[in-house]
Amino acid sequence: MIWNETKECMSRDQMVVLQNARLTKVVNRVYHNVEYYRKKMQAVGLEPGDIMGIEDIEKLPYTTKDDLRDTYPFGLFAAPQSEIVRIHASSGTTGKATVVGYTRHDIDIWSECVARALTMAGVGKGSTIQVAYGYGLFTGGLGAHYGAEHLGATVIPMSTGNTKKLTTMMEDLGATAIACTPSYLLHIAETLEAEGRIADIKLKSAICGAEPWTEAMRIQIEDKLKISAHDIYGLSEIMGPGVACDCIHHTGLHVYEDHFLPEIITPETLKTAASGETGELVFTTLTKEGIPLIRYRTKDLTSISYDKCECGRTLARISRFKGRSDDMLIIRGVNVFPSQIEAALIEMGETSPHYIMEVDRVNNLDILQMKVEVEDRYFSDEIRELEALTKKIERTIRDAIGLAITVKLVEPRTIERSMGKAVRVIDKRKLV
Ligand code: DLL
């Protein structure tokens, strides 16, 4: 039973009792099993006994992507390798990925959380769901897959990349739900619309996330496909999809607070934000064994409300995301840091460090283009040399970020110089 009062409708007092017990346990776990955390806590004179419950949370140090990078790949793992049954990874700020590991228990909790999220979208036993998030190191595919199986739904593991096959299967196998990025779903909707096939599909709901989208875009998807569309949030460091999801009332995403303790901080001061104020979302994992994280700074900007929802759930709700406090871009659901591209370019050593990236959305699909300055000689030499370098840069960047990119090489001093902080990215995508 997924939608159950014990987990979703407990009183604030009951939730705090549960969180207190779980927080003290996880703090002990990281202190005793993770040298990096032990040292971090000792550096500020903390012992596990100093943390009696969530009212002590502010005493604990933050964790950031840099901590994961500094301890790459396994330095923050709190379980021995023999207990780790799965590894996932996402982009780091420079070349190295952020690696996360799950014990069997972690996978069970993750599946339960995703199942709880899918339940909000009406998915259950008897549903047929197409999972069109990428499968692989990205958490989207397998995360949604295990959650749907946990519910007893029939899963079609589509992954990404072949819209024709996806829409054919959607129709032929009678899919009633789909899990994919919102921009991809809008693309699917427009494809079906153009082919006059909307009436032939049985889709009832969608669970979309992994990238920012707007309420207007959600309504557009619902209107086009005549379905109910839900916003699912998550991040690999904390677990993957299924950290929070919105219910039929769409008044914020319910956070699975029994597993992830949320805080909102002001990024400039790193202090707890005033109640209801927008700030950076921070999570402490309360039940994870593989890689529990303490006060992980997500860099995602949102606000939080503890009011009971009309649906009856008492879980805290975070509002739709308002952006990020760093420069991470999400392109086709893939996280990209401009610094990764810069590092790859510099390592090649054949270009100048002057470049500009442009992200746009064409037919609801993100495209990434880039202009890079190269020496004059490439323009006076044979054209073939220019083409070869273009291809080489495209390959190098694609390998570094995992996304196709179109590169145009330009002559020296043609990219506008900035007086202040260099403008490296122009994001032309308009979230409708
Ligand atoms: O994107 C996990 C996921 C998969 C979530 C499928 C939902 C569905 P990462 O690749 O680690 O994990 O990227 C995490 O993506 O910090 C946000 O900036 C962004 N993000 C994820 N979901 C949403 C959402 C997955 N619903 C980063 N709205 C996060 C806005 C989102 N941004």
Short mmCIF file of C-alpha atoms and ligand atoms in Angstrom, two decimals:
data_model
loop_
_atom_site.label_atom_id
_atom_site.label_comp_id
_atom_site.label_asym_id
_atom_site.label_seq_id
_atom_site.Cartn_x
_atom_site.Cartn_y
_atom_site.Cartn_z
CA MET A 1 0.00 0.00 0.00
CA ILE A 2 1.72 3.16 -1.17
CA TRP A 3 -0.72 5.97 -0.48
CA ASN A 4 -0.99 5.33 3.20
CA GLU A 5 -1.85 7.57 6.06
CA THR A 6 1.01 6.38 8.25
CA LYS A 7 3.58 7.68 5.80
CA GLU A 8 1.90 10.59 4.10
CA CYS A 9 -0.46 12.10 6.65
CA MET A 10 1.33 11.96 9.98
CA SER A 11 1.11 14.98 12.27
CA ARG A 12 4.06 17.40 12.37
CA ASP A 13 4.94 16.10 15.85
CA GLN A 14 5.01 12.51 14.65
CA MET A 15 7.15 13.50 11.67
CA VAL A 16 9.61 15.34 13.88
CA VAL A 17 9.93 12.34 16.23
CA LEU A 18 10.68 10.13 13.23
CA GLN A 19 13.13 12.63 11.73
CA ASN A 20 14.92 13.09 15.07
CA ALA A 21 15.50 9.37 15.44
CA ARG A 22 16.64 8.98 11.83
CA LEU A 23 18.88 12.05 11.90
CA THR A 24 20.79 10.91 14.97
CA LYS A 25 21.25 7.50 13.34
CA VAL A 26 22.56 8.91 10.06
CA VAL A 27 24.90 11.33 11.83
CA ASN A 28 26.38 8.39 13.75
CA ARG A 29 26.69 6.43 10.54
CA VAL A 30 28.64 9.09 8.66
CA TYR A 31 30.78 9.94 11.69
CA HIS A 32 31.85 6.35 12.18
CA ASN A 33 31.96 5.18 8.54
CA VAL A 34 33.14 8.22 6.55
CA GLU A 35 36.49 9.72 7.45
CA TYR A 36 35.75 12.88 5.45
CA TYR A 37 32.62 13.60 7.50
CA ARG A 38 34.32 12.69 10.77
CA LYS A 39 37.07 15.21 10.02
CA LYS A 40 34.56 17.83 8.90
CA MET A 41 32.61 17.43 12.12
CA GLN A 42 35.72 17.37 14.27
CA ALA A 43 36.92 20.56 12.59
CA VAL A 44 33.93 22.37 14.08
CA GLY A 45 34.17 20.53 17.41
CA LEU A 46 31.16 18.30 16.83
CA GLU A 47 30.57 14.77 18.04
CA PRO A 48 27.55 12.66 17.07
CA GLY A 49 26.14 13.08 20.59
CA ASP A 50 25.81 16.84 19.98
CA ILE A 51 23.08 16.16 17.45
CA MET A 52 19.98 15.15 19.38
CA GLY A 53 17.45 15.91 16.67
CA ILE A 54 16.49 18.20 13.83
CA GLU A 55 16.64 21.31 16.02
CA ASP A 56 20.43 20.77 16.01
CA ILE A 57 20.70 20.55 12.22
CA GLU A 58 22.28 23.99 11.86
CA LYS A 59 25.32 22.82 13.83
CA LEU A 60 26.21 20.40 11.06
CA PRO A 61 28.46 21.44 8.16
CA TYR A 62 27.12 21.59 4.60
CA THR A 63 28.04 19.16 1.85
CA THR A 64 28.50 20.36 -1.75
CA LYS A 65 29.29 18.86 -5.15
CA ASP A 66 32.90 19.88 -4.48
CA ASP A 67 33.01 17.52 -1.50
CA LEU A 68 31.92 14.71 -3.80
CA ARG A 69 34.56 15.73 -6.30
CA ASP A 70 37.29 15.94 -3.65
CA THR A 71 36.48 12.42 -2.48
CA TYR A 72 35.89 10.98 -5.97
CA PRO A 73 34.85 8.28 -6.51
CA PHE A 74 33.95 6.50 -3.27
CA GLY A 75 35.21 8.75 -0.46
CA LEU A 76 31.74 9.58 0.90
CA PHE A 77 30.45 6.02 0.77
CA ALA A 78 29.30 4.81 4.18
CA ALA A 79 28.87 1.15 3.27
CA PRO A 80 31.51 -1.35 2.18
CA GLN A 81 31.70 -2.03 -1.56
CA SER A 82 30.32 -5.55 -0.97
CA GLU A 83 27.03 -3.95 0.17
CA ILE A 84 26.72 -1.65 -2.85
CA VAL A 85 24.41 -3.13 -5.48
CA ARG A 86 24.20 -0.20 -7.89
CA ILE A 87 26.20 2.84 -9.00
CA HIS A 88 24.85 5.92 -10.77
CA ALA A 89 26.60 9.15 -11.69
CA SER A 90 25.86 12.68 -12.83
CA SER A 91 27.91 15.57 -14.15
CA GLY A 92 30.44 17.19 -11.90
CA THR A 93 31.46 20.82 -12.17
CA THR A 94 34.65 19.89 -14.00
CA GLY A 95 35.72 16.72 -15.76
CA LYS A 96 34.88 14.23 -13.02
CA ALA A 97 31.42 12.81 -12.56
CA THR A 98 29.63 12.67 -9.23
CA VAL A 99 29.39 9.00 -8.28
CA VAL A 100 26.69 7.63 -5.99
CA GLY A 101 26.12 4.10 -4.68
CA TYR A 102 23.08 2.27 -3.36
CA THR A 103 22.73 -0.67 -1.01
CA ARG A 104 19.86 -3.11 -1.50
CA HIS A 105 17.97 -1.21 1.21
CA ASP A 106 18.59 2.10 -0.61
CA ILE A 107 17.13 0.66 -3.81
CA ASP A 108 14.07 -0.52 -1.86
CA ILE A 109 13.53 2.93 -0.33
CA TRP A 110 14.09 4.61 -3.69
CA SER A 111 11.57 2.30 -5.37
CA GLU A 112 9.09 3.05 -2.59
CA CYS A 113 9.54 6.82 -2.97
CA VAL A 114 9.11 6.70 -6.74
CA ALA A 115 6.09 4.44 -6.27
CA ARG A 116 4.59 7.00 -3.88
CA ALA A 117 5.22 9.69 -6.50
CA LEU A 118 3.70 7.64 -9.32
CA THR A 119 0.66 7.00 -7.13
CA MET A 120 0.06 10.76 -7.07
CA ALA A 121 -0.18 10.56 -10.86
CA GLY A 122 -2.71 7.74 -10.65
CA VAL A 123 -0.28 5.02 -11.71
CA GLY A 124 -0.80 1.61 -10.09
CA LYS A 125 -1.32 -2.07 -10.71
CA GLY A 126 -3.03 -2.35 -14.08
CA SER A 127 -1.30 0.74 -15.50
CA THR A 128 1.13 0.47 -18.40
CA ILE A 129 3.92 3.01 -18.16
CA GLN A 130 6.51 3.97 -20.74
CA VAL A 131 9.71 5.04 -19.10
CA ALA A 132 11.35 7.43 -21.55
CA TYR A 133 14.07 8.83 -19.31
CA GLY A 134 17.57 7.73 -20.22
CA TYR A 135 18.69 4.41 -18.76
CA GLY A 136 22.30 4.16 -17.68
CA LEU A 137 24.34 6.24 -15.28
CA PHE A 138 21.51 8.81 -15.22
CA THR A 139 19.08 7.94 -12.44
CA GLY A 140 15.90 8.76 -14.40
CA GLY A 141 15.36 5.52 -16.31
CA LEU A 142 16.08 2.89 -13.69
CA GLY A 143 14.63 5.04 -10.89
CA ALA A 144 11.25 5.37 -12.57
CA HIS A 145 11.42 1.75 -13.73
CA TYR A 146 11.91 0.25 -10.27
CA GLY A 147 9.26 2.53 -8.77
CA ALA A 148 6.70 1.47 -11.36
CA GLU A 149 7.52 -2.22 -10.92
CA HIS A 150 7.21 -1.78 -7.16
CA LEU A 151 3.60 -0.75 -7.79
CA GLY A 152 2.97 -3.76 -10.00
CA ALA A 153 2.50 -1.59 -13.09
CA THR A 154 3.57 -2.92 -16.50
CA VAL A 155 6.76 -1.13 -17.49
CA ILE A 156 7.89 -0.43 -21.05
CA PRO A 157 11.57 0.56 -20.74
CA MET A 158 11.73 2.85 -23.80
CA SER A 159 14.69 5.00 -22.75
CA THR A 160 15.31 8.01 -25.01
CA GLY A 161 16.15 8.60 -28.62
CA ASN A 162 13.49 7.13 -30.89
CA THR A 163 10.28 9.14 -30.94
CA LYS A 164 8.71 7.17 -33.79
CA LYS A 165 9.14 3.87 -31.97
CA LEU A 166 7.91 5.46 -28.74
CA THR A 167 4.67 6.79 -30.24
CA THR A 168 4.04 3.52 -32.11
CA MET A 169 4.49 1.52 -28.90
CA MET A 170 2.42 4.03 -26.97
CA GLU A 171 -0.47 3.35 -29.31
CA ASP A 172 0.03 -0.38 -29.93
CA LEU A 173 0.67 -1.37 -26.31
CA GLY A 174 -1.93 1.01 -24.90
CA ALA A 175 0.38 2.91 -22.56
CA THR A 176 -1.61 4.71 -19.86
CA ALA A 177 1.29 6.68 -18.39
CA ILE A 178 4.65 8.06 -19.43
CA ALA A 179 7.70 9.20 -17.50
CA CYS A 180 10.03 11.57 -19.37
CA THR A 181 11.32 15.14 -19.38
CA PRO A 182 8.59 17.77 -19.91
CA SER A 183 10.22 19.23 -23.02
CA TYR A 184 10.37 15.76 -24.58
CA LEU A 185 6.73 15.13 -23.73
CA LEU A 186 5.75 18.37 -25.42
CA HIS A 187 7.72 17.24 -28.47
CA ILE A 188 5.90 13.87 -28.38
CA ALA A 189 2.56 15.68 -28.05
CA GLU A 190 3.28 17.88 -31.05
CA THR A 191 4.40 14.89 -33.09
CA LEU A 192 1.18 13.03 -32.27
CA GLU A 193 -0.86 16.14 -32.93
CA ALA A 194 0.76 16.71 -36.33
CA GLU A 195 0.04 13.10 -37.26
CA GLY A 196 -3.55 13.37 -36.04
CA ARG A 197 -3.05 10.50 -33.60
CA ILE A 198 -3.97 12.02 -30.24
CA ALA A 199 -7.35 10.22 -30.23
CA ASP A 200 -5.63 6.86 -30.78
CA ILE A 201 -3.61 6.87 -27.58
CA LYS A 202 -4.78 5.78 -24.12
CA LEU A 203 -2.43 7.96 -22.10
CA LYS A 204 -3.91 9.25 -18.84
CA SER A 205 -0.98 10.70 -16.96
CA ALA A 206 2.64 11.80 -17.17
CA ILE A 207 5.39 12.13 -14.58
CA CYS A 208 7.81 14.74 -15.80
CA GLY A 209 10.96 16.14 -14.29
CA ALA A 210 14.76 16.29 -14.47
CA GLU A 211 14.61 19.85 -15.83
CA PRO A 212 12.81 23.11 -15.00
CA TRP A 213 9.38 23.70 -16.50
CA THR A 214 6.50 26.02 -15.86
CA GLU A 215 2.89 25.69 -14.80
CA ALA A 216 1.90 27.01 -18.25
CA MET A 217 3.89 24.22 -19.89
CA ARG A 218 2.22 21.64 -17.66
CA ILE A 219 -1.21 22.90 -18.69
CA GLN A 220 -0.19 22.95 -22.35
CA ILE A 221 0.88 19.29 -22.11
CA GLU A 222 -2.35 18.38 -20.32
CA ASP A 223 -4.49 20.16 -22.92
CA LYS A 224 -2.73 18.70 -25.92
CA LEU A 225 -2.67 15.12 -24.67
CA LYS A 226 -5.82 15.23 -22.49
CA ILE A 227 -3.90 13.83 -19.55
CA SER A 228 -2.88 14.79 -16.05
CA ALA A 229 0.79 15.83 -15.86
CA HIS A 230 2.83 15.78 -12.63
CA ASP A 231 6.12 17.35 -11.63
CA ILE A 232 8.66 14.95 -10.16
CA TYR A 233 11.89 16.20 -8.63
CA GLY A 234 15.06 14.56 -7.52
CA LEU A 235 18.82 14.56 -7.85
CA SER A 236 21.34 11.76 -8.01
CA GLU A 237 23.27 12.89 -4.95
CA ILE A 238 20.16 12.55 -2.80
CA MET A 239 18.72 9.51 -4.58
CA GLY A 240 17.41 10.24 -8.08
CA PRO A 241 13.80 10.94 -9.13
CA GLY A 242 11.23 10.63 -6.35
CA VAL A 243 12.51 13.06 -3.72
CA ALA A 244 9.33 15.12 -4.23
CA CYS A 245 6.30 15.09 -6.53
CA ASP A 246 3.09 17.08 -6.95
CA CYS A 247 -0.36 15.62 -6.35
CA ILE A 248 -3.58 16.25 -8.28
CA HIS A 249 -3.90 19.72 -6.74
CA HIS A 250 -0.55 20.90 -8.17
CA THR A 251 0.10 23.26 -5.29
CA GLY A 252 3.73 22.36 -4.77
CA LEU A 253 5.73 19.15 -4.67
CA HIS A 254 5.31 16.92 -1.62
CA VAL A 255 8.72 16.05 -0.20
CA TYR A 256 9.25 12.54 1.15
CA GLU A 257 10.31 14.02 4.43
CA ASP A 258 10.44 10.68 6.17
CA HIS A 259 13.55 10.00 4.04
CA PHE A 260 14.86 13.46 3.12
CA LEU A 261 14.99 16.32 5.57
CA PRO A 262 14.56 19.60 3.67
CA GLU A 263 15.87 23.05 4.66
CA ILE A 264 15.79 26.34 2.78
CA ILE A 265 18.82 28.57 3.20
CA THR A 266 19.82 31.98 1.89
CA PRO A 267 22.75 31.15 -0.43
CA GLU A 268 24.55 34.43 0.30
CA THR A 269 24.55 34.05 4.09
CA LEU A 270 24.13 30.27 4.36
CA LYS A 271 21.61 30.91 7.14
CA THR A 272 18.14 29.39 7.32
CA ALA A 273 15.76 31.48 5.19
CA ALA A 274 12.73 33.10 6.77
CA SER A 275 9.57 31.03 6.66
CA GLY A 276 8.07 30.91 3.15
CA GLU A 277 11.01 32.77 1.61
CA THR A 278 12.68 31.55 -1.58
CA GLY A 279 16.16 30.18 -1.08
CA GLU A 280 18.40 27.23 -1.79
CA LEU A 281 17.08 23.79 -1.04
CA VAL A 282 19.28 21.68 1.22
CA PHE A 283 18.70 18.01 2.02
CA THR A 284 19.92 15.60 4.65
CA THR A 285 19.23 12.00 3.74
CA LEU A 286 17.66 10.26 6.72
CA THR A 287 17.71 6.61 5.70
CA LYS A 288 20.37 6.19 3.03
CA GLU A 289 23.14 3.68 3.67
CA GLY A 290 25.35 3.78 0.55
CA ILE A 291 26.10 7.47 0.45
CA PRO A 292 24.19 9.38 3.11
CA LEU A 293 24.64 13.12 2.72
CA ILE A 294 24.43 15.75 5.43
CA ARG A 295 22.99 19.14 4.51
CA TYR A 296 23.62 18.74 0.81
CA ARG A 297 23.32 22.04 -1.04
CA THR A 298 21.23 21.28 -4.12
CA LYS A 299 21.66 24.81 -5.57
CA ASP A 300 17.98 24.60 -6.59
CA LEU A 301 15.94 27.65 -5.61
CA THR A 302 12.49 27.17 -4.12
CA SER A 303 10.36 27.87 -1.03
CA ILE A 304 8.72 25.48 1.41
CA SER A 305 5.31 25.24 3.04
CA TYR A 306 4.24 23.00 5.90
CA ASP A 307 0.48 23.56 5.48
CA LYS A 308 -1.67 20.51 5.02
CA CYS A 309 -2.54 19.97 1.36
CA GLU A 310 -6.10 19.62 0.08
CA CYS A 311 -5.23 16.03 -0.85
CA GLY A 312 -4.84 15.23 2.84
CA ARG A 313 -1.08 14.82 2.83
CA THR A 314 0.79 16.63 5.57
CA LEU A 315 4.21 16.30 3.91
CA ALA A 316 6.02 19.60 3.38
CA ARG A 317 5.61 21.07 -0.09
CA ILE A 318 8.24 22.84 -2.14
CA SER A 319 7.16 25.26 -4.83
CA ARG A 320 8.00 24.80 -8.50
CA PHE A 321 11.71 25.58 -8.94
CA LYS A 322 12.69 29.16 -9.61
CA GLY A 323 16.14 28.46 -10.97
CA ARG A 324 19.54 27.58 -9.59
CA SER A 325 22.10 29.46 -7.55
CA ASP A 326 24.95 28.22 -9.77
CA ASP A 327 25.53 28.19 -13.52
CA MET A 328 24.46 24.60 -14.19
CA LEU A 329 22.37 24.25 -17.36
CA ILE A 330 20.01 21.38 -17.99
CA ILE A 331 19.99 20.52 -21.67
CA ARG A 332 17.73 17.65 -22.74
CA GLY A 333 17.71 16.53 -19.13
CA VAL A 334 21.52 16.40 -19.05
CA ASN A 335 23.28 18.58 -16.50
CA VAL A 336 25.98 20.70 -18.07
CA PHE A 337 28.40 23.05 -16.37
CA PRO A 338 30.08 25.61 -18.68
CA SER A 339 33.27 24.84 -16.73
CA GLN A 340 33.25 21.27 -18.11
CA ILE A 341 33.29 22.64 -21.64
CA GLU A 342 35.99 25.13 -20.83
CA ALA A 343 38.14 22.43 -19.23
CA ALA A 344 37.76 20.20 -22.31
CA LEU A 345 38.68 23.08 -24.64
CA ILE A 346 41.70 24.11 -22.65
CA GLU A 347 42.90 20.53 -22.45
CA MET A 348 42.80 20.32 -26.27
CA GLY A 349 45.10 23.31 -26.45
CA GLU A 350 44.19 24.19 -30.05
CA THR A 351 41.77 27.02 -29.45
CA SER A 352 41.74 30.29 -27.57
CA PRO A 353 39.75 30.40 -24.32
CA HIS A 354 37.21 32.69 -26.00
CA TYR A 355 33.98 30.92 -26.67
CA ILE A 356 30.27 31.44 -26.37
CA MET A 357 27.58 28.81 -26.01
CA GLU A 358 24.03 29.23 -27.17
CA VAL A 359 21.21 27.00 -25.99
CA ASP A 360 17.92 27.12 -27.85
CA ARG A 361 14.74 25.08 -28.04
CA VAL A 362 13.56 24.01 -31.49
CA ASN A 363 10.42 21.83 -31.74
CA ASN A 364 10.67 21.47 -27.96
CA LEU A 365 14.09 19.88 -28.22
CA ASP A 366 17.10 21.65 -26.80
CA ILE A 367 20.00 22.37 -29.11
CA LEU A 368 23.46 23.44 -28.11
CA GLN A 369 25.68 25.50 -30.38
CA MET A 370 29.02 27.05 -29.73
CA LYS A 371 31.34 29.57 -31.28
CA VAL A 372 35.03 29.21 -30.54
CA GLU A 373 37.84 31.54 -31.58
CA VAL A 374 40.84 29.93 -33.28
CA GLU A 375 44.05 31.30 -34.69
CA ASP A 376 44.03 33.21 -38.01
CA ARG A 377 46.02 30.50 -39.76
CA TYR A 378 43.01 28.17 -39.76
CA PHE A 379 41.28 30.64 -42.04
CA SER A 380 44.17 31.13 -44.42
CA ASP A 381 45.04 27.43 -44.61
CA GLU A 382 43.10 24.82 -46.42
CA ILE A 383 39.44 24.61 -45.45
CA ARG A 384 39.89 20.94 -44.61
CA GLU A 385 41.98 21.82 -41.59
CA LEU A 386 39.17 24.00 -40.27
CA GLU A 387 36.64 21.25 -40.77
CA ALA A 388 38.86 18.70 -39.08
CA LEU A 389 39.32 20.94 -36.05
CA THR A 390 35.59 21.65 -35.90
CA LYS A 391 34.83 17.93 -35.82
CA LYS A 392 37.54 17.32 -33.25
CA ILE A 393 36.15 19.97 -30.92
CA GLU A 394 32.62 18.65 -31.38
CA ARG A 395 33.81 15.14 -30.49
CA THR A 396 35.84 16.31 -27.50
CA ILE A 397 32.97 18.32 -26.05
CA ARG A 398 30.45 15.59 -26.74
CA ASP A 399 32.68 13.13 -24.87
CA ALA A 400 33.09 15.58 -21.99
CA ILE A 401 29.41 16.45 -21.48
CA GLY A 402 27.57 13.55 -23.09
CA LEU A 403 25.61 15.77 -25.48
CA ALA A 404 25.84 16.54 -29.16
CA ILE A 405 26.97 20.07 -29.93
CA THR A 406 27.42 22.09 -33.13
CA VAL A 407 30.65 24.08 -33.21
CA LYS A 408 31.44 27.04 -35.42
CA LEU A 409 35.04 28.21 -35.43
CA VAL A 410 35.48 31.95 -35.75
CA GLU A 411 38.38 34.31 -36.29
CA PRO A 412 40.29 35.87 -33.40
CA ARG A 413 38.60 38.78 -31.58
CA THR A 414 35.18 38.20 -33.14
CA ILE A 415 33.50 37.17 -29.91
CA GLU A 416 32.45 40.19 -27.95
CA ARG A 417 34.58 40.79 -24.86
CA SER A 418 32.83 41.56 -21.66
CA MET A 419 33.88 44.34 -19.30
CA GLY A 420 32.95 42.33 -16.27
CA LYS A 421 32.31 38.63 -15.81
CA ALA A 422 32.65 36.97 -19.21
CA VAL A 423 29.35 36.01 -20.79
CA ARG A 424 29.83 32.41 -21.83
CA VAL A 425 26.27 31.24 -22.16
CA ILE A 426 23.23 32.61 -23.93
CA ASP A 427 20.16 30.63 -23.00
CA LYS A 428 17.50 31.47 -25.56
CA ARG A 429 15.02 28.88 -24.34
CA LYS A 430 11.83 30.46 -23.26
CA LEU A 431 9.95 28.33 -20.80
CA VAL A 432 6.40 28.90 -22.04
O1 DLL B 1 17.54 14.83 -12.87
C1 DLL B 1 16.88 13.06 -11.37
C2 DLL B 1 15.53 13.03 -11.99
C3 DLL B 1 15.28 12.14 -13.01
C4 DLL B 1 14.53 13.85 -11.52
C5 DLL B 1 14.02 12.08 -13.57
C6 DLL B 1 13.27 13.80 -12.06
C7 DLL B 1 13.01 12.92 -13.09
P1 DLL B 1 20.34 14.84 -11.77
O2 DLL B 1 20.74 14.43 -13.14
O3 DLL B 1 21.30 14.65 -10.66
O4 DLL B 1 19.06 14.05 -11.34
O5 DLL B 1 19.90 16.36 -11.83
C8 DLL B 1 19.38 16.99 -10.71
O6 DLL B 1 17.99 18.44 -12.07
O7 DLL B 1 19.27 19.55 -8.94
C9 DLL B 1 17.52 20.17 -10.56
O8 DLL B 1 18.34 21.28 -10.88
C10 DLL B 1 17.06 19.49 -11.83
N1 DLL B 1 15.71 18.92 -11.69
C11 DLL B 1 15.36 17.65 -11.43
N2 DLL B 1 14.01 17.53 -11.38
C12 DLL B 1 13.50 18.79 -11.58
C13 DLL B 1 12.19 19.35 -11.63
C14 DLL B 1 17.83 14.07 -11.96
N3 DLL B 1 11.09 18.60 -11.48
C15 DLL B 1 18.99 18.41 -11.03
N4 DLL B 1 12.09 20.68 -11.82
C16 DLL B 1 18.32 19.08 -9.86
C17 DLL B 1 13.18 21.47 -11.98
C18 DLL B 1 14.60 19.67 -11.77
N5 DLL B 1 14.43 21.00 -11.96
#
